Amino acid sequence: PPFYSGWSISTPEYFTSRIAKPDWPRDFKYITSGSDRNMNPVHDNAPVRVSVVVPCFNHGKYIPEMLQSVLDQTYPFLEIIIVNDGSTDDTATILNRIRSKKVTVFHTANHGPAHARNLAITHARGDLIVNLDADDKIAPDFLRRCRSAEQTSELQSPNTT
């Protein structure tokens, strides 16, 4: 069954996608607390498989709960990319306090959620992109179910070669 959070329905089919990464301008401020951006910091020899992208505008008060729900996942091979889309409240301060090696934060001028999400996707290293809003929370096994759904759909896809 889907996990409900506020007005969003968090199901693997709704939030996951394989999106080609667009060529993106680099006019943003980049902050990361990770030491090695190519490897998952928890499992140093294992690459990131799932990238959770989160655009954020004036939703700083929701960040701790959203972030905790992602960090509590049973699937460990993940990264979280949060884009502060020109927030005018204390969102930037809250994001700058994050000390998890799995989290990368970008600060940009306000260009809207599509711009913020696309910027995050251009920096995603996972082969599966999971879209999440800053005020959403997900169940602890959500990313594991996303990977399972992806692998099942790949097995059932007709051969296109």
mmCIF file of C-alpha atoms in Angstrom:
data_model
loop_
_atom_site.group_PDB
_atom_site.id
_atom_site.type_symbol
_atom_site.label_atom_id
_atom_site.label_comp_id
_atom_site.label_asym_id
_atom_site.label_seq_id
_atom_site.Cartn_x
_atom_site.Cartn_y
_atom_site.Cartn_z
ATOM 1 C CA PRO A 1 0.000 0.000 0.000
ATOM 2 C CA PRO A 2 1.176 3.559 -0.616
ATOM 3 C CA PHE A 3 2.547 5.677 2.220
ATOM 4 C CA TYR A 4 0.597 8.918 2.542
ATOM 5 C CA SER A 5 2.293 12.142 3.579
ATOM 6 C CA GLY A 6 0.245 15.310 3.570
ATOM 7 C CA TRP A 7 -1.234 15.756 0.103
ATOM 8 C CA SER A 8 1.380 13.670 -1.679
ATOM 9 C CA ILE A 9 1.052 9.984 -2.404
ATOM 10 C CA SER A 10 4.450 8.364 -2.017
ATOM 11 C CA THR A 11 4.462 5.301 -4.231
ATOM 12 C CA PRO A 12 7.480 4.023 -6.128
ATOM 13 C CA GLU A 13 5.752 4.515 -9.477
ATOM 14 C CA TYR A 14 4.901 8.172 -8.701
ATOM 15 C CA PHE A 15 8.285 9.346 -7.489
ATOM 16 C CA THR A 16 10.799 7.387 -9.527
ATOM 17 C CA SER A 17 11.967 8.016 -13.027
ATOM 18 C CA ARG A 18 14.856 7.472 -15.371
ATOM 19 C CA ILE A 19 15.568 10.957 -16.627
ATOM 20 C CA ALA A 20 18.305 11.976 -19.024
ATOM 21 C CA LYS A 21 20.476 14.527 -17.268
ATOM 22 C CA PRO A 22 20.292 17.868 -19.106
ATOM 23 C CA ASP A 23 23.322 20.048 -19.694
ATOM 24 C CA TRP A 24 22.954 22.649 -16.964
ATOM 25 C CA PRO A 25 24.531 26.053 -16.289
ATOM 26 C CA ARG A 26 26.739 26.149 -13.231
ATOM 27 C CA ASP A 27 25.476 29.436 -11.692
ATOM 28 C CA PHE A 28 24.824 28.121 -8.220
ATOM 29 C CA LYS A 29 26.471 27.800 -4.854
ATOM 30 C CA TYR A 30 27.533 24.226 -4.112
ATOM 31 C CA ILE A 31 27.798 22.880 -0.578
ATOM 32 C CA THR A 32 28.496 19.312 0.387
ATOM 33 C CA SER A 33 29.467 17.676 3.606
ATOM 34 C CA GLY A 34 30.542 14.454 1.870
ATOM 35 C CA SER A 35 34.238 13.681 1.676
ATOM 36 C CA ASP A 36 34.146 11.581 -1.490
ATOM 37 C CA ARG A 37 31.405 12.467 -3.984
ATOM 38 C CA ASN A 38 31.898 9.286 -6.036
ATOM 39 C CA MET A 39 31.227 6.718 -3.342
ATOM 40 C CA ASN A 40 28.550 6.095 -0.779
ATOM 41 C CA PRO A 41 30.095 7.220 2.523
ATOM 42 C CA VAL A 42 28.527 4.397 4.525
ATOM 43 C CA HIS A 43 29.786 1.686 2.166
ATOM 44 C CA ASP A 44 32.958 3.223 0.746
ATOM 45 C CA ASN A 45 33.442 0.644 -1.969
ATOM 46 C CA ALA A 46 29.804 0.651 -3.144
ATOM 47 C CA PRO A 47 28.508 3.237 -5.633
ATOM 48 C CA VAL A 48 25.335 5.234 -5.107
ATOM 49 C CA ARG A 49 22.362 3.523 -6.778
ATOM 50 C CA VAL A 50 19.481 5.862 -5.850
ATOM 51 C CA SER A 51 19.532 9.654 -5.982
ATOM 52 C CA VAL A 52 16.789 11.423 -4.030
ATOM 53 C CA VAL A 53 16.285 14.915 -5.466
ATOM 54 C CA VAL A 54 14.496 17.555 -3.392
ATOM 55 C CA PRO A 55 13.662 21.100 -4.532
ATOM 56 C CA CYS A 56 12.980 23.423 -1.620
ATOM 57 C CA PHE A 57 11.477 26.910 -1.397
ATOM 58 C CA ASN A 58 10.613 28.273 2.062
ATOM 59 C CA HIS A 59 10.097 24.786 3.503
ATOM 60 C CA GLY A 60 12.977 24.780 5.969
ATOM 61 C CA LYS A 61 10.727 23.762 8.840
ATOM 62 C CA TYR A 62 9.953 20.469 7.067
ATOM 63 C CA ILE A 63 13.537 19.578 6.126
ATOM 64 C CA PRO A 64 14.476 17.700 9.335
ATOM 65 C CA GLU A 65 11.506 15.310 9.091
ATOM 66 C CA MET A 66 11.918 14.769 5.345
ATOM 67 C CA LEU A 67 15.635 14.209 5.730
ATOM 68 C CA GLN A 68 15.233 11.800 8.627
ATOM 69 C CA SER A 69 12.698 9.744 6.659
ATOM 70 C CA VAL A 70 15.224 9.378 3.819
ATOM 71 C CA LEU A 71 18.209 8.686 6.067
ATOM 72 C CA ASP A 72 16.200 5.981 7.890
ATOM 73 C CA GLN A 73 15.841 3.935 4.688
ATOM 74 C CA THR A 74 16.536 0.205 4.710
ATOM 75 C CA TYR A 75 18.218 0.665 1.295
ATOM 76 C CA PRO A 76 21.702 2.079 2.053
ATOM 77 C CA PHE A 77 23.091 2.972 -1.394
ATOM 78 C CA LEU A 78 21.641 6.453 -1.739
ATOM 79 C CA GLU A 79 22.407 10.121 -1.946
ATOM 80 C CA ILE A 80 20.183 13.115 -1.231
ATOM 81 C CA ILE A 81 20.453 16.281 -3.303
ATOM 82 C CA ILE A 82 18.563 19.300 -1.954
ATOM 83 C CA VAL A 83 18.262 22.521 -3.957
ATOM 84 C CA ASN A 84 17.319 25.658 -2.043
ATOM 85 C CA ASP A 85 15.433 27.613 -4.707
ATOM 86 C CA GLY A 86 16.029 31.133 -3.382
ATOM 87 C CA SER A 87 14.153 30.723 -0.102
ATOM 88 C CA THR A 88 13.467 33.928 1.829
ATOM 89 C CA ASP A 89 12.926 32.291 5.225
ATOM 90 C CA ASP A 90 15.442 30.356 7.361
ATOM 91 C CA THR A 91 15.699 27.449 4.897
ATOM 92 C CA ALA A 92 19.298 28.263 3.919
ATOM 93 C CA THR A 93 20.393 28.302 7.557
ATOM 94 C CA ILE A 94 18.712 24.962 8.228
ATOM 95 C CA LEU A 95 20.246 23.383 5.121
ATOM 96 C CA ASN A 96 23.720 24.675 5.978
ATOM 97 C CA ARG A 97 23.557 22.833 9.315
ATOM 98 C CA ILE A 98 23.178 19.409 7.670
ATOM 99 C CA ARG A 99 26.241 17.265 8.370
ATOM 100 C CA SER A 100 25.371 13.977 6.689
ATOM 101 C CA LYS A 101 27.851 12.746 4.087
ATOM 102 C CA LYS A 102 24.934 11.472 2.041
ATOM 103 C CA VAL A 103 23.527 14.980 1.552
ATOM 104 C CA THR A 104 24.528 17.572 -1.037
ATOM 105 C CA VAL A 105 22.989 21.048 -0.901
ATOM 106 C CA PHE A 106 22.809 23.657 -3.661
ATOM 107 C CA HIS A 107 21.649 27.254 -3.216
ATOM 108 C CA THR A 108 20.269 29.100 -6.261
ATOM 109 C CA ALA A 109 18.238 32.175 -7.044
ATOM 110 C CA ASN A 110 14.518 31.508 -7.290
ATOM 111 C CA HIS A 111 13.714 29.962 -10.684
ATOM 112 C CA GLY A 112 10.917 27.587 -9.682
ATOM 113 C CA PRO A 113 10.687 23.919 -8.697
ATOM 114 C CA ALA A 114 11.331 22.530 -12.192
ATOM 115 C CA HIS A 115 14.639 24.398 -12.420
ATOM 116 C CA ALA A 116 15.627 23.263 -8.917
ATOM 117 C CA ARG A 117 14.709 19.637 -9.624
ATOM 118 C CA ASN A 118 16.573 19.648 -12.956
ATOM 119 C CA LEU A 119 19.656 21.104 -11.295
ATOM 120 C CA ALA A 120 19.593 18.293 -8.729
ATOM 121 C CA ILE A 121 19.167 15.698 -11.469
ATOM 122 C CA THR A 122 22.224 16.991 -13.341
ATOM 123 C CA HIS A 123 24.308 16.206 -10.252
ATOM 124 C CA ALA A 124 22.667 12.876 -9.437
ATOM 125 C CA ARG A 125 24.991 9.877 -9.476
ATOM 126 C CA GLY A 126 22.420 7.147 -8.978
ATOM 127 C CA ASP A 127 20.964 5.144 -11.824
ATOM 128 C CA LEU A 128 17.498 5.683 -10.315
ATOM 129 C CA ILE A 129 16.126 9.163 -9.600
ATOM 130 C CA VAL A 130 13.548 9.547 -6.833
ATOM 131 C CA ASN A 131 11.675 12.865 -6.765
ATOM 132 C CA LEU A 132 10.662 14.082 -3.333
ATOM 133 C CA ASP A 133 9.292 17.406 -2.118
ATOM 134 C CA ALA A 134 10.742 19.101 0.953
ATOM 135 C CA ASP A 135 7.518 18.610 2.917
ATOM 136 C CA ASP A 136 7.198 14.875 2.161
ATOM 137 C CA LYS A 137 8.154 11.893 4.293
ATOM 138 C CA ILE A 138 8.625 8.341 3.030
ATOM 139 C CA ALA A 139 8.297 4.924 4.639
ATOM 140 C CA PRO A 140 11.549 3.230 5.767
ATOM 141 C CA ASP A 141 11.407 0.608 2.992
ATOM 142 C CA PHE A 142 10.335 3.010 0.227
ATOM 143 C CA LEU A 143 13.652 3.128 -1.666
ATOM 144 C CA ARG A 144 14.110 -0.648 -1.407
ATOM 145 C CA ARG A 145 10.628 -1.039 -2.940
ATOM 146 C CA CYS A 146 11.524 1.466 -5.676
ATOM 147 C CA ARG A 147 14.603 -0.543 -6.623
ATOM 148 C CA SER A 148 12.596 -3.752 -6.536
ATOM 149 C CA ALA A 149 9.884 -2.227 -8.765
ATOM 150 C CA GLU A 150 12.528 -0.959 -11.184
ATOM 151 C CA GLN A 151 14.244 -4.340 -11.417
ATOM 152 C CA THR A 152 10.912 -6.119 -11.890
ATOM 153 C CA SER A 153 9.873 -3.749 -14.695
ATOM 154 C CA GLU A 154 13.244 -4.222 -16.422
ATOM 155 C CA LEU A 155 12.761 -7.983 -16.376
ATOM 156 C CA GLN A 156 9.273 -7.625 -17.844
ATOM 157 C CA SER A 157 10.219 -5.093 -20.551
ATOM 158 C CA PRO A 158 10.297 -6.427 -24.103
ATOM 159 C CA ASN A 159 13.700 -6.699 -25.716
ATOM 160 C CA THR A 160 14.149 -3.613 -27.910
ATOM 161 C CA THR A 161 17.337 -4.686 -29.662
#
